[in-house]
Amino acid sequence: MATAFSAPKLAAQPFNTISPTSQHKPLISPTAASPFLGSTRKLLRLSSSSQLNLRRRSSGSVFAVSDIVKEKKSTSIPSLLITKEEGLELYEDMVLGRAFEDMCAQMYYRGKMFGFVHLYNGQEAISTGFIKLLKQQDSVVSTYRDHVHALSKGVPARAVMSELFGKTTGCCRGQGGSMHMFSSEHNLIGGFAFIGEGIPVATGAAFSSKYRREVLKEADCDHVTLAFFGDGTCNNGQFFECLNMAALWKLPIVFVVENNLWAIGMSHLRATSDPQIYKKGPAFGMPGVHVDGMDVLKVREVAKEAIARARRGEGPTLVECETYRFRGHSLADPDELRDPTEKAHYAARDPITALKKYLIENNLSGEAELKAIDKKIDELLEDAVEFADESPLPPRSQLLENVFADPKGFGIGPDGRYRCEDPKFTEGTAHV
Amino acid sequence: MAAIFQGVGAAATLSSSPSNSFVPKKFLTSPRRSFSVRKVPSYVVVRSDGSVNFDLNSKSRRAQQLVANAVATKADSSAASSSSNPGHELLLFEALREGLEEEMERDPRVCVMGEDVGHYGGSYKVTKDLAKKFGDLRVLDTPIAENSFTGMGIGAAMTGLRPVVEGMNMGFLLLAFNQISNNCGMLHYTSGGQFTIPIVIRGPGGVGRQLGAEHSQRLESYFQSIPGIQMVACSTPYNAKGLMKAAIRSENPVILFEHVLLYNLKERIPDEDYICNLEEAEMVRPGEHVTILTYSRMRYHVMQAAKTLVNKGYDPEVIDIRSLKPFDLYTIGNSVKKTHRVLIVEECMRTGGIGASLTAAITENFNDYLDAPIMCLSSQDVPTPYAGTLEEWTVVQPAQIVTAVEQLCR
């Protein structure tokens, strides 16, 4: 069982970013092992200096991730990576994530939810692989693609669906929406619409944990924070600033990069001078690990080590998960730029199918049991939609609530009373 | 409703009048103490070139007697001197530090984050020696990454701590605008009330002594539209300590604006624990002819102009609005109803500044009581020049205030 931190095969490989497509001459010899399929059409217009870079990289040993998987299977593994219970838990969580997102798409096209909705199809292995290892008191910070992180963390599907429908029974009372999922009970600290702005918040949550342990002397406080974000965020200043601070103070945080190669229509390779994000970890003094994000078991192994590291007080880790989103950036995205070959390549590596195969081949479970789980999830979602449908919309009186934790913040009105005491205020009709 | 005013009641430690009805004016008497005539007066005199002198020696004491008459408030001075406790004298930055230190002792969750707040003691010494006392984690020296450490403060606030984030200069907080606007202001709302953000963001701003354009910014106008935050500006050691403490104790995110030139003001403040209400304005000098609304450093220019005005026979009412967001419309309204003339004096830029908002608020609420259009004196819409003369002309000077009052009261 490869631990991702001790001379990991995966982390050491430079990935070759070139793959010949039918339309263009390849930059390097087609005999080089092919690999990681980024969208190559744009890449061939890069300047010569970056071509040199790529060439240099390709001289290292390159392994296709799929080759590694095959290799793993062929060597006899004495012990399995998971138990049956764990396997079923992972399977159920991923199926929940997938089915939920599919249901979201349906509901969106039926006019039940509006605005920007970003679906997580294809990336379930990361959410499940990481979050299922956490305790309730550990925190998760996400981005706008946060439905599945919320579900994995334990927020009920009903609450998330209601929130998407904008109903008052939603996890944020309908005030947040798709991009702002919060749950204080489950320690889901967002849900952020601007990329990168959640990372400092996650760093703050990790700082709290360290503060509790060292200043407030709560000796058993070992809460870990996970910050999820994408490849586009890794070019943002907040990312680097937080890598620095987290490593500097050895904060109990894991930075999880969900590298799905695309930031809306911007290919990661077109946006980033050095696309290998995991290498940016050691530059700040923390380990950087690259893992196949389509394989929940591999993600889980890496996650175990990273989370354990943070819990022990050894500081942060940067984990880059190579993954793919099967749908467009959001439900409004026509998704025209991505190469169908690329999509097909990753569709073949669907994490749920892969886990299912693993469970069956290793006799951890059978078709029937897994189908039963599928059915259970379907029923759960039907219930969630029904619940959301039947929930009331927020009343007018809710408009001015929650703007301030202490509503005195609205100030003193001309009559000398605090505005929040004005009955029109509680009705939501006061003008503040 | 008595519970709400507990904090407010603490501010009026001196008066024993009942506080079960909301009478903000009562509490506005306390801060005048620096101007009331007592055994050991300490005065702040703002000269026309904008420099601040305090604690004058005996030679000018005679001049002070005249000054005292000009600025002493007429009503309720008994409240100020009824306390047997002599209080202690300190400078404004020390008052801020005292407030911060007391709150840190009171609640172990209060922590400070900022550049050079720890070992260096703060660029204006507001956090001097706090790191030695409370440790490096509680008084955290951050790298130069305003957006991220403000966000970190917000994340820490959401998970149970009560951070005080210092911007070395308020202008640097422009880099933190993303976090302040999106996260600080909004997260309580978008999370449906699940997370509170009891953070205090503070720092020195305003036009200093030839600091150049970028170090002389007034950010109150930029932040005022952000829903979900409160903004207060301190101007005396008394209200600096009181506002600092109130801000730390508040569950809302509060931005506390200090001014670079006011850090060395000296005043005698009470020994006992007190806070200043975050939403209230401060009556500096009651009067009859015109209401002058001001805040922060301009308060001293106004008081300087007030001396001249009194000698010319005017009786200006000076209110330090203190709470920049939200406005204390009760105090302001009562004043407008009395004097019917309003002059706003601010250091903010003319366009979209605090004065502009205040003008709109007063017009909306008290239009019938106005005998003349509201006059607003603001800084010029100019990046603050380096040259001393030019810098002087960008901000409002006492002479301009005198002229404005004369014009208003014609």
CSV table of C-alpha atoms in Angstrom, one decimal, chain A:
chain,number,residue,atom,x,y,z
A,1,MET,CA,0.0,0.0,0.0
A,2,ALA,CA,1.8,3.0,-1.2
A,3,THR,CA,1.8,5.8,1.3
A,4,ALA,CA,1.8,8.9,-0.7
A,5,PHE,CA,4.4,10.6,1.4
A,6,SER,CA,7.3,8.2,1.2
A,7,ALA,CA,8.9,8.5,-2.2
A,8,PRO,CA,5.6,8.2,-3.9
A,9,LYS,CA,5.6,7.0,-7.4
A,10,LEU,CA,2.8,9.3,-8.3
A,11,ALA,CA,4.2,12.4,-6.8
A,12,ALA,CA,7.6,12.0,-8.4
A,13,GLN,CA,6.3,11.7,-11.9
A,14,PRO,CA,6.3,14.7,-14.0
A,15,PHE,CA,3.2,14.3,-16.1
A,16,ASN,CA,3.6,14.6,-19.8
A,17,THR,CA,1.2,17.1,-21.0
A,18,ILE,CA,1.4,16.4,-24.7
A,19,SER,CA,-0.7,13.9,-26.4
A,20,PRO,CA,-0.9,13.8,-30.1
A,21,THR,CA,-4.3,14.7,-31.5
A,22,SER,CA,-5.4,13.9,-35.0
A,23,GLN,CA,-5.3,17.5,-36.1
A,24,HIS,CA,-1.8,18.6,-35.0
A,25,LYS,CA,1.7,17.4,-35.2
A,26,PRO,CA,2.9,16.4,-31.8
A,27,LEU,CA,5.6,18.5,-30.2
A,28,ILE,CA,7.5,15.6,-28.9
A,29,SER,CA,8.1,12.1,-30.0
A,30,PRO,CA,4.8,10.1,-30.1
A,31,THR,CA,6.6,7.2,-28.6
A,32,ALA,CA,6.8,8.9,-25.2
A,33,ALA,CA,4.3,7.3,-22.9
A,34,SER,CA,1.0,9.0,-22.8
A,35,PRO,CA,-0.5,10.1,-19.9
A,36,PHE,CA,-2.5,12.7,-18.5
A,37,LEU,CA,-4.7,14.1,-21.3
A,38,GLY,CA,-5.0,17.8,-21.0
A,39,SER,CA,-6.6,19.6,-23.8
A,40,THR,CA,-3.7,19.8,-26.2
A,41,ARG,CA,-5.0,21.9,-29.0
A,42,LYS,CA,-4.2,25.2,-27.3
A,43,LEU,CA,-1.0,23.9,-25.9
A,44,LEU,CA,0.7,23.6,-29.3
A,45,ARG,CA,0.6,27.4,-29.7
A,46,LEU,CA,2.8,27.9,-26.6
A,47,SER,CA,6.1,29.7,-26.9
A,48,SER,CA,9.3,27.8,-27.4
A,49,SER,CA,10.6,28.2,-23.9
A,50,SER,CA,7.7,26.3,-22.5
A,51,GLN,CA,8.2,23.7,-25.2
A,52,LEU,CA,11.7,23.2,-23.8
A,53,ASN,CA,10.3,22.8,-20.4
A,54,LEU,CA,7.9,20.1,-21.4
A,55,ARG,CA,10.6,18.3,-23.3
A,56,ARG,CA,12.8,18.3,-20.3
A,57,ARG,CA,10.0,16.9,-18.2
A,58,SER,CA,9.2,14.2,-20.6
A,59,SER,CA,12.6,12.7,-20.2
A,60,GLY,CA,11.8,11.6,-16.7
A,61,SER,CA,10.0,8.4,-16.2
A,62,VAL,CA,6.4,8.9,-17.1
A,63,PHE,CA,3.6,6.6,-16.1
A,64,ALA,CA,0.1,6.7,-17.2
A,65,VAL,CA,-2.1,6.7,-14.2
A,66,SER,CA,-4.1,4.0,-15.7
A,67,ASP,CA,-0.9,1.9,-16.0
A,68,ILE,CA,-0.4,2.3,-12.3
A,69,VAL,CA,-3.9,1.1,-11.6
A,70,LYS,CA,-3.3,-2.0,-13.7
A,71,GLU,CA,0.0,-2.6,-12.0
A,72,LYS,CA,-1.6,-2.4,-8.6
A,73,LYS,CA,-4.2,-5.0,-9.6
A,74,SER,CA,-1.7,-7.4,-11.0
A,75,THR,CA,0.6,-7.5,-7.9
A,76,SER,CA,-1.0,-9.5,-5.2
A,77,ILE,CA,-2.1,-7.2,-2.5
A,78,PRO,CA,-2.1,-9.0,0.8
A,79,SER,CA,-4.7,-6.9,2.5
A,80,LEU,CA,-7.4,-4.8,1.0
A,81,LEU,CA,-7.5,-1.1,1.4
A,82,ILE,CA,-11.0,-1.0,3.0
A,83,THR,CA,-13.3,-3.1,4.9
A,84,LYS,CA,-16.8,-4.0,3.7
A,85,GLU,CA,-18.4,-1.4,5.9
A,86,GLU,CA,-16.1,1.3,4.8
A,87,GLY,CA,-16.6,0.2,1.2
A,88,LEU,CA,-20.3,0.5,1.4
A,89,GLU,CA,-20.1,3.8,3.2
A,90,LEU,CA,-17.9,5.2,0.4
A,91,TYR,CA,-20.1,3.8,-2.3
A,92,GLU,CA,-23.2,5.2,-0.7
A,93,ASP,CA,-21.7,8.6,-0.3
A,94,MET,CA,-20.5,8.8,-3.9
A,95,VAL,CA,-23.8,7.6,-5.2
A,96,LEU,CA,-25.6,10.2,-3.1
A,97,GLY,CA,-23.3,12.9,-4.5
A,98,ARG,CA,-23.9,11.8,-8.1
A,99,ALA,CA,-27.6,11.2,-7.8
A,100,PHE,CA,-28.1,14.5,-6.0
A,101,GLU,CA,-26.3,16.5,-8.6
A,102,ASP,CA,-28.2,14.8,-11.4
A,103,MET,CA,-31.4,15.6,-9.5
A,104,CYS,CA,-30.2,19.2,-9.2
A,105,ALA,CA,-29.9,19.4,-13.0
A,106,GLN,CA,-33.4,18.0,-13.4
A,107,MET,CA,-34.8,20.5,-11.0
A,108,TYR,CA,-33.0,23.4,-12.5
A,109,TYR,CA,-34.4,22.7,-15.9
A,110,ARG,CA,-37.8,22.4,-14.4
A,111,GLY,CA,-37.5,25.8,-13.0
A,112,LYS,CA,-37.2,24.9,-9.3
A,113,MET,CA,-33.9,26.5,-8.7
A,114,PHE,CA,-32.1,29.4,-10.4
A,115,GLY,CA,-28.9,31.2,-10.7
A,116,PHE,CA,-25.5,29.6,-10.9
A,117,VAL,CA,-25.5,26.0,-10.1
A,118,HIS,CA,-22.2,24.2,-10.2
A,119,LEU,CA,-22.3,20.4,-10.3
A,120,TYR,CA,-19.8,18.0,-9.0
A,121,ASN,CA,-20.3,15.0,-11.3
A,122,GLY,CA,-17.2,13.1,-11.7
A,123,GLN,CA,-15.3,14.5,-8.7
A,124,GLU,CA,-17.1,12.5,-6.0
A,125,ALA,CA,-14.0,10.5,-5.2
A,126,ILE,CA,-12.3,13.5,-3.7
A,127,SER,CA,-15.2,14.6,-1.5
A,128,THR,CA,-15.9,11.1,-0.3
A,129,GLY,CA,-12.3,10.1,0.0
A,130,PHE,CA,-11.4,13.0,2.2
A,131,ILE,CA,-14.5,14.0,4.1
A,132,LYS,CA,-15.5,10.5,5.2
A,133,LEU,CA,-12.3,10.4,7.3
A,134,LEU,CA,-13.3,13.5,9.3
A,135,LYS,CA,-14.9,13.8,12.7
A,136,GLN,CA,-17.9,16.0,13.2
A,137,GLN,CA,-15.8,18.8,14.8
A,138,ASP,CA,-13.4,19.0,11.8
A,139,SER,CA,-14.2,21.8,9.4
A,140,VAL,CA,-14.6,21.8,5.7
A,141,VAL,CA,-14.4,24.8,3.5
A,142,SER,CA,-15.4,24.6,-0.1
A,143,THR,CA,-16.1,26.8,-3.1
A,144,TYR,CA,-19.2,27.3,-5.2
A,145,ARG,CA,-19.1,23.6,-6.2
A,146,ASP,CA,-20.1,22.7,-2.7
A,147,HIS,CA,-23.3,20.5,-2.7
A,148,VAL,CA,-21.4,17.3,-2.5
A,149,HIS,CA,-19.0,18.5,0.2
A,150,ALA,CA,-22.1,19.4,2.2
A,151,LEU,CA,-23.6,16.0,1.7
A,152,SER,CA,-20.4,14.2,2.6
A,153,LYS,CA,-20.0,16.2,5.7
A,154,GLY,CA,-23.4,15.1,6.9
A,155,VAL,CA,-25.7,17.9,6.0
A,156,PRO,CA,-29.0,16.2,5.2
A,157,ALA,CA,-30.0,16.1,1.6
A,158,ARG,CA,-33.3,17.7,2.5
A,159,ALA,CA,-31.6,20.7,3.9
A,160,VAL,CA,-29.4,21.1,0.9
A,161,MET,CA,-32.2,20.7,-1.6
A,162,SER,CA,-34.4,23.1,0.3
A,163,GLU,CA,-31.6,25.6,0.2
A,164,LEU,CA,-31.3,25.2,-3.5
A,165,PHE,CA,-35.0,25.7,-3.9
A,166,GLY,CA,-34.6,28.9,-1.8
A,167,LYS,CA,-37.0,27.7,0.9
A,168,THR,CA,-36.8,28.7,4.5
A,169,THR,CA,-36.1,25.2,5.6
A,170,GLY,CA,-32.8,25.2,3.7
A,171,CYS,CA,-29.5,24.9,5.6
A,172,CYS,CA,-29.0,28.6,5.3
A,173,ARG,CA,-32.7,29.5,5.5
A,174,GLY,CA,-32.7,30.1,1.8
A,175,GLN,CA,-30.4,33.0,2.1
A,176,GLY,CA,-27.3,31.4,0.8
A,177,GLY,CA,-28.2,29.4,-2.2
A,178,SER,CA,-26.2,27.0,-4.3
A,179,MET,CA,-22.9,28.7,-3.7
A,180,HIS,CA,-23.1,29.4,0.0
A,181,MET,CA,-23.7,26.2,1.9
A,182,PHE,CA,-23.1,26.5,5.6
A,183,SER,CA,-23.7,24.3,8.5
A,184,SER,CA,-22.6,25.1,12.0
A,185,GLU,CA,-23.7,21.8,13.2
A,186,HIS,CA,-21.6,19.9,10.8
A,187,ASN,CA,-18.8,22.5,10.6
A,188,LEU,CA,-19.2,23.2,7.0
A,189,ILE,CA,-17.8,26.7,6.8
A,190,GLY,CA,-19.0,27.6,3.3
A,191,GLY,CA,-19.7,27.8,0.3
A,192,PHE,CA,-17.8,30.8,-1.3
A,193,ALA,CA,-18.6,32.4,-4.6
A,194,PHE,CA,-15.3,34.0,-5.3
A,195,ILE,CA,-12.6,31.5,-5.8
A,196,GLY,CA,-9.8,31.7,-3.3
A,197,GLU,CA,-11.7,33.7,-0.7
A,198,GLY,CA,-12.5,30.5,1.3
A,199,ILE,CA,-8.9,29.5,1.7
A,200,PRO,CA,-8.1,32.3,4.2
A,201,VAL,CA,-11.3,31.4,6.1
A,202,ALA,CA,-10.1,27.8,6.2
A,203,THR,CA,-6.7,29.0,7.5
A,204,GLY,CA,-8.6,30.9,10.2
A,205,ALA,CA,-10.5,27.8,11.2
A,206,ALA,CA,-7.2,25.9,11.4
A,207,PHE,CA,-5.7,28.7,13.4
A,208,SER,CA,-8.6,28.5,15.9
A,209,SER,CA,-7.9,24.9,16.4
A,210,LYS,CA,-4.2,25.6,17.1
A,211,TYR,CA,-5.2,28.5,19.3
A,212,ARG,CA,-7.6,26.3,21.3
A,213,ARG,CA,-4.9,23.8,21.8
A,214,GLU,CA,-2.1,26.1,22.7
A,215,VAL,CA,-3.6,29.2,24.3
A,216,LEU,CA,-6.9,28.0,25.7
A,217,LYS,CA,-5.2,24.8,26.7
A,218,GLU,CA,-7.8,22.5,25.4
A,219,ALA,CA,-5.3,19.7,25.1
A,220,ASP,CA,-7.5,17.3,23.1
A,221,CYS,CA,-8.4,19.8,20.5
A,222,ASP,CA,-7.0,18.4,17.3
A,223,HIS,CA,-9.6,19.6,14.8
A,224,VAL,CA,-8.5,19.6,11.3
A,225,THR,CA,-9.7,21.8,8.5
A,226,LEU,CA,-9.9,20.8,4.9
A,227,ALA,CA,-9.9,23.5,2.2
A,228,PHE,CA,-11.2,22.4,-1.2
A,229,PHE,CA,-10.6,24.5,-4.3
A,230,GLY,CA,-9.8,24.1,-7.9
A,231,ASP,CA,-6.9,24.5,-10.3
A,232,GLY,CA,-7.9,28.0,-11.3
A,233,THR,CA,-7.6,29.1,-7.6
A,234,CYS,CA,-4.0,27.9,-7.6
A,235,ASN,CA,-3.0,31.0,-9.5
A,236,ASN,CA,-4.7,33.3,-7.0
A,237,GLY,CA,-2.7,35.3,-4.5
A,238,GLN,CA,-4.8,34.1,-1.6
A,239,PHE,CA,-3.7,30.5,-2.2
A,240,PHE,CA,-0.1,31.3,-2.0
A,241,GLU,CA,-0.5,33.6,1.0
A,242,CYS,CA,-2.3,30.9,2.9
A,243,LEU,CA,0.2,28.2,1.9
A,244,ASN,CA,2.8,30.5,3.5
A,245,MET,CA,0.9,31.2,6.7
A,246,ALA,CA,-0.2,27.6,7.2
A,247,ALA,CA,3.3,26.2,6.8
A,248,LEU,CA,4.8,29.0,8.9
A,249,TRP,CA,2.6,28.3,11.9
A,250,LYS,CA,2.1,24.6,11.2
A,251,LEU,CA,-1.6,24.9,11.1
A,252,PRO,CA,-3.8,21.8,11.1
A,253,ILE,CA,-5.1,22.2,7.6
A,254,VAL,CA,-5.0,20.2,4.4
A,255,PHE,CA,-5.2,22.1,1.1
A,256,VAL,CA,-7.0,19.9,-1.4
A,257,VAL,CA,-6.8,20.9,-5.0
A,258,GLU,CA,-9.5,19.5,-7.2
A,259,ASN,CA,-7.6,19.8,-10.4
A,260,ASN,CA,-10.2,19.2,-13.1
A,261,LEU,CA,-8.1,20.9,-15.7
A,262,TRP,CA,-10.6,23.6,-16.5
A,263,ALA,CA,-11.6,26.9,-15.0
A,264,ILE,CA,-14.8,27.5,-16.9
A,265,GLY,CA,-13.3,27.6,-20.3
A,266,MET,CA,-9.7,28.3,-19.4
A,267,SER,CA,-7.6,25.2,-19.6
A,268,HIS,CA,-5.3,24.8,-16.6
A,269,LEU,CA,-2.3,24.5,-19.0
A,270,ARG,CA,-3.1,27.8,-20.6
A,271,ALA,CA,-3.3,29.6,-17.3
A,272,THR,CA,-0.4,28.2,-15.4
A,273,SER,CA,3.3,28.6,-15.9
A,274,ASP,CA,4.0,25.4,-14.0
A,275,PRO,CA,0.9,23.2,-14.2
A,276,GLN,CA,2.1,20.8,-11.6
A,277,ILE,CA,0.4,22.2,-8.6
A,278,TYR,CA,1.6,19.7,-6.0
A,279,LYS,CA,5.1,21.1,-6.6
A,280,LYS,CA,4.1,24.4,-5.1
A,281,GLY,CA,3.8,22.8,-1.6
A,282,PRO,CA,7.5,22.2,-1.0
A,283,ALA,CA,8.2,25.7,-2.2
A,284,PHE,CA,6.4,26.8,1.0
A,285,GLY,CA,7.7,24.1,3.2
A,286,MET,CA,5.0,21.5,3.2
A,287,PRO,CA,4.7,18.2,1.3
A,288,GLY,CA,3.0,18.3,-2.0
A,289,VAL,CA,1.3,15.2,-3.2
A,290,HIS,CA,-0.3,14.3,-6.5
A,291,VAL,CA,-3.0,11.7,-6.5
A,292,ASP,CA,-5.4,10.2,-9.0
A,293,GLY,CA,-8.7,11.9,-8.0
A,294,MET,CA,-10.8,9.5,-9.9
A,295,ASP,CA,-9.9,6.6,-7.6
A,296,VAL,CA,-11.5,7.0,-4.2
A,297,LEU,CA,-9.3,4.5,-2.5
A,298,LYS,CA,-6.1,6.2,-3.6
A,299,VAL,CA,-7.5,9.5,-2.5
A,300,ARG,CA,-8.5,8.0,0.8
A,301,GLU,CA,-5.0,6.7,1.4
A,302,VAL,CA,-3.4,10.0,0.8
A,303,ALA,CA,-6.1,11.8,2.8
A,304,LYS,CA,-5.5,9.5,5.8
A,305,GLU,CA,-1.9,10.5,5.9
A,306,ALA,CA,-2.5,14.2,5.3
A,307,ILE,CA,-5.2,14.4,8.0
A,308,ALA,CA,-3.1,12.4,10.4
A,309,ARG,CA,-0.2,14.7,9.8
A,310,ALA,CA,-2.4,17.7,10.6
A,311,ARG,CA,-3.8,16.1,13.7
A,312,ARG,CA,-0.4,15.3,15.0
A,313,GLY,CA,0.5,19.0,14.7
A,314,GLU,CA,3.0,18.5,12.0
A,315,GLY,CA,1.4,21.1,9.8
A,316,PRO,CA,-0.3,21.4,6.4
A,317,THR,CA,-0.2,19.3,3.3
A,318,LEU,CA,-1.0,20.2,-0.3
A,319,VAL,CA,-2.8,17.5,-2.1
A,320,GLU,CA,-3.4,17.8,-5.8
A,321,CYS,CA,-6.2,15.5,-7.0
A,322,GLU,CA,-6.3,15.0,-10.7
A,323,THR,CA,-10.0,14.8,-11.5
A,324,TYR,CA,-12.6,15.8,-14.1
A,325,ARG,CA,-16.0,17.2,-14.1
A,326,PHE,CA,-18.4,15.4,-16.3
A,327,ARG,CA,-20.7,18.3,-16.8
A,328,GLY,CA,-20.0,21.9,-17.7
A,329,HIS,CA,-18.7,24.4,-15.3
A,330,SER,CA,-22.2,25.3,-14.3
A,331,LEU,CA,-25.7,24.5,-15.7
A,332,ALA,CA,-25.4,27.6,-17.8
A,333,ASP,CA,-22.1,26.5,-19.4
A,334,PRO,CA,-22.5,25.1,-23.0
A,335,ASP,CA,-19.2,23.3,-22.5
A,336,GLU,CA,-18.0,23.6,-26.0
A,337,LEU,CA,-14.3,23.9,-25.5
A,338,ARG,CA,-13.5,20.6,-24.0
A,339,ASP,CA,-12.3,17.8,-26.3
A,340,PRO,CA,-14.7,14.9,-26.6
A,341,THR,CA,-11.8,12.5,-26.4
A,342,GLU,CA,-10.8,14.0,-23.1
A,343,LYS,CA,-14.3,13.7,-21.8
A,344,ALA,CA,-14.5,10.1,-22.9
A,345,HIS,CA,-11.2,9.3,-21.3
A,346,TYR,CA,-12.3,10.4,-18.0
A,347,ALA,CA,-15.8,9.1,-18.3
A,348,ALA,CA,-14.2,5.7,-18.6
A,349,ARG,CA,-12.6,6.3,-15.2
A,350,ASP,CA,-15.8,7.1,-13.4
A,351,PRO,CA,-15.0,6.8,-9.7
A,352,ILE,CA,-18.3,5.1,-8.9
A,353,THR,CA,-17.9,2.5,-11.5
A,354,ALA,CA,-14.4,1.9,-10.4
A,355,LEU,CA,-15.3,1.4,-6.8
A,356,LYS,CA,-18.2,-0.8,-7.7
A,357,LYS,CA,-15.8,-3.0,-9.7
A,358,TYR,CA,-13.4,-3.1,-6.8
A,359,LEU,CA,-16.0,-4.1,-4.3
A,360,ILE,CA,-17.4,-6.8,-6.5
A,361,GLU,CA,-14.0,-8.2,-7.6
A,362,ASN,CA,-12.7,-8.3,-4.1
A,363,ASN,CA,-15.9,-9.9,-2.8
A,364,LEU,CA,-16.7,-7.1,-0.5
A,365,SER,CA,-20.1,-6.8,-1.9
A,366,GLY,CA,-22.5,-7.9,-4.6
A,367,GLU,CA,-24.6,-6.4,-7.3
A,368,ALA,CA,-27.7,-6.8,-5.3
A,369,GLU,CA,-26.5,-5.0,-2.3
A,370,LEU,CA,-25.1,-2.2,-4.3
A,371,LYS,CA,-28.3,-1.9,-6.3
A,372,ALA,CA,-30.2,-1.7,-3.0
A,373,ILE,CA,-28.0,1.2,-2.0
A,374,ASP,CA,-28.8,2.9,-5.4
A,375,LYS,CA,-32.4,2.5,-4.7
A,376,LYS,CA,-32.2,3.8,-1.2
A,377,ILE,CA,-30.5,6.9,-2.4
A,378,ASP,CA,-33.1,7.4,-5.1
A,379,GLU,CA,-35.8,7.3,-2.5
A,380,LEU,CA,-33.9,9.6,-0.2
A,381,LEU,CA,-33.6,12.1,-3.0
A,382,GLU,CA,-37.3,11.8,-3.9
A,383,ASP,CA,-38.0,12.6,-0.3
A,384,ALA,CA,-35.6,15.5,-0.3
A,385,VAL,CA,-37.3,17.0,-3.4
A,386,GLU,CA,-40.7,16.5,-2.0
A,387,PHE,CA,-39.6,18.1,1.3
A,388,ALA,CA,-38.1,21.0,-0.5
A,389,ASP,CA,-41.2,21.4,-2.7
A,390,GLU,CA,-43.5,21.5,0.2
A,391,SER,CA,-41.4,23.8,2.3
A,392,PRO,CA,-42.5,27.4,2.6
A,393,LEU,CA,-40.7,30.2,0.9
A,394,PRO,CA,-39.1,32.7,3.2
A,395,PRO,CA,-41.6,35.3,4.5
A,396,ARG,CA,-41.0,39.0,4.2
A,397,SER,CA,-40.1,39.2,7.9
A,398,GLN,CA,-37.0,37.2,7.2
A,399,LEU,CA,-35.5,39.9,5.0
A,400,LEU,CA,-33.8,41.9,7.7
A,401,GLU,CA,-32.9,39.1,10.0
A,402,ASN,CA,-29.4,37.8,10.2
A,403,VAL,CA,-27.8,40.9,8.7
A,404,PHE,CA,-26.3,41.5,12.0
A,405,ALA,CA,-25.8,39.0,14.8
A,406,ASP,CA,-26.7,41.9,17.1
A,407,PRO,CA,-29.4,43.8,15.3
A,408,LYS,CA,-28.6,46.9,17.2
A,409,GLY,CA,-26.1,47.4,14.4
A,410,PHE,CA,-28.9,48.9,12.3
A,411,GLY,CA,-28.7,51.9,14.6
A,412,ILE,CA,-30.8,54.3,16.4
A,413,GLY,CA,-33.8,55.7,14.5
A,414,PRO,CA,-35.0,59.3,14.6
A,415,ASP,CA,-37.5,58.5,17.3
A,416,GLY,CA,-34.7,57.4,19.7
A,417,ARG,CA,-35.5,53.7,19.6
A,418,TYR,CA,-33.2,51.1,18.0
A,419,ARG,CA,-34.4,50.4,14.5
A,420,CYS,CA,-34.6,46.7,15.3
A,421,GLU,CA,-37.3,47.5,17.8
A,422,ASP,CA,-39.5,49.0,15.1
A,423,PRO,CA,-42.3,46.6,14.3
A,424,LYS,CA,-41.8,47.3,10.6
A,425,PHE,CA,-38.4,45.9,11.0
A,426,THR,CA,-39.5,42.6,12.2
A,427,GLU,CA,-42.0,42.5,9.4
A,428,GLY,CA,-39.3,43.1,6.9
A,429,THR,CA,-40.9,46.3,5.5
A,430,ALA,CA,-38.7,48.8,7.3
A,431,HIS,CA,-36.2,50.7,5.3
A,432,VAL,CA,-32.8,50.5,6.8
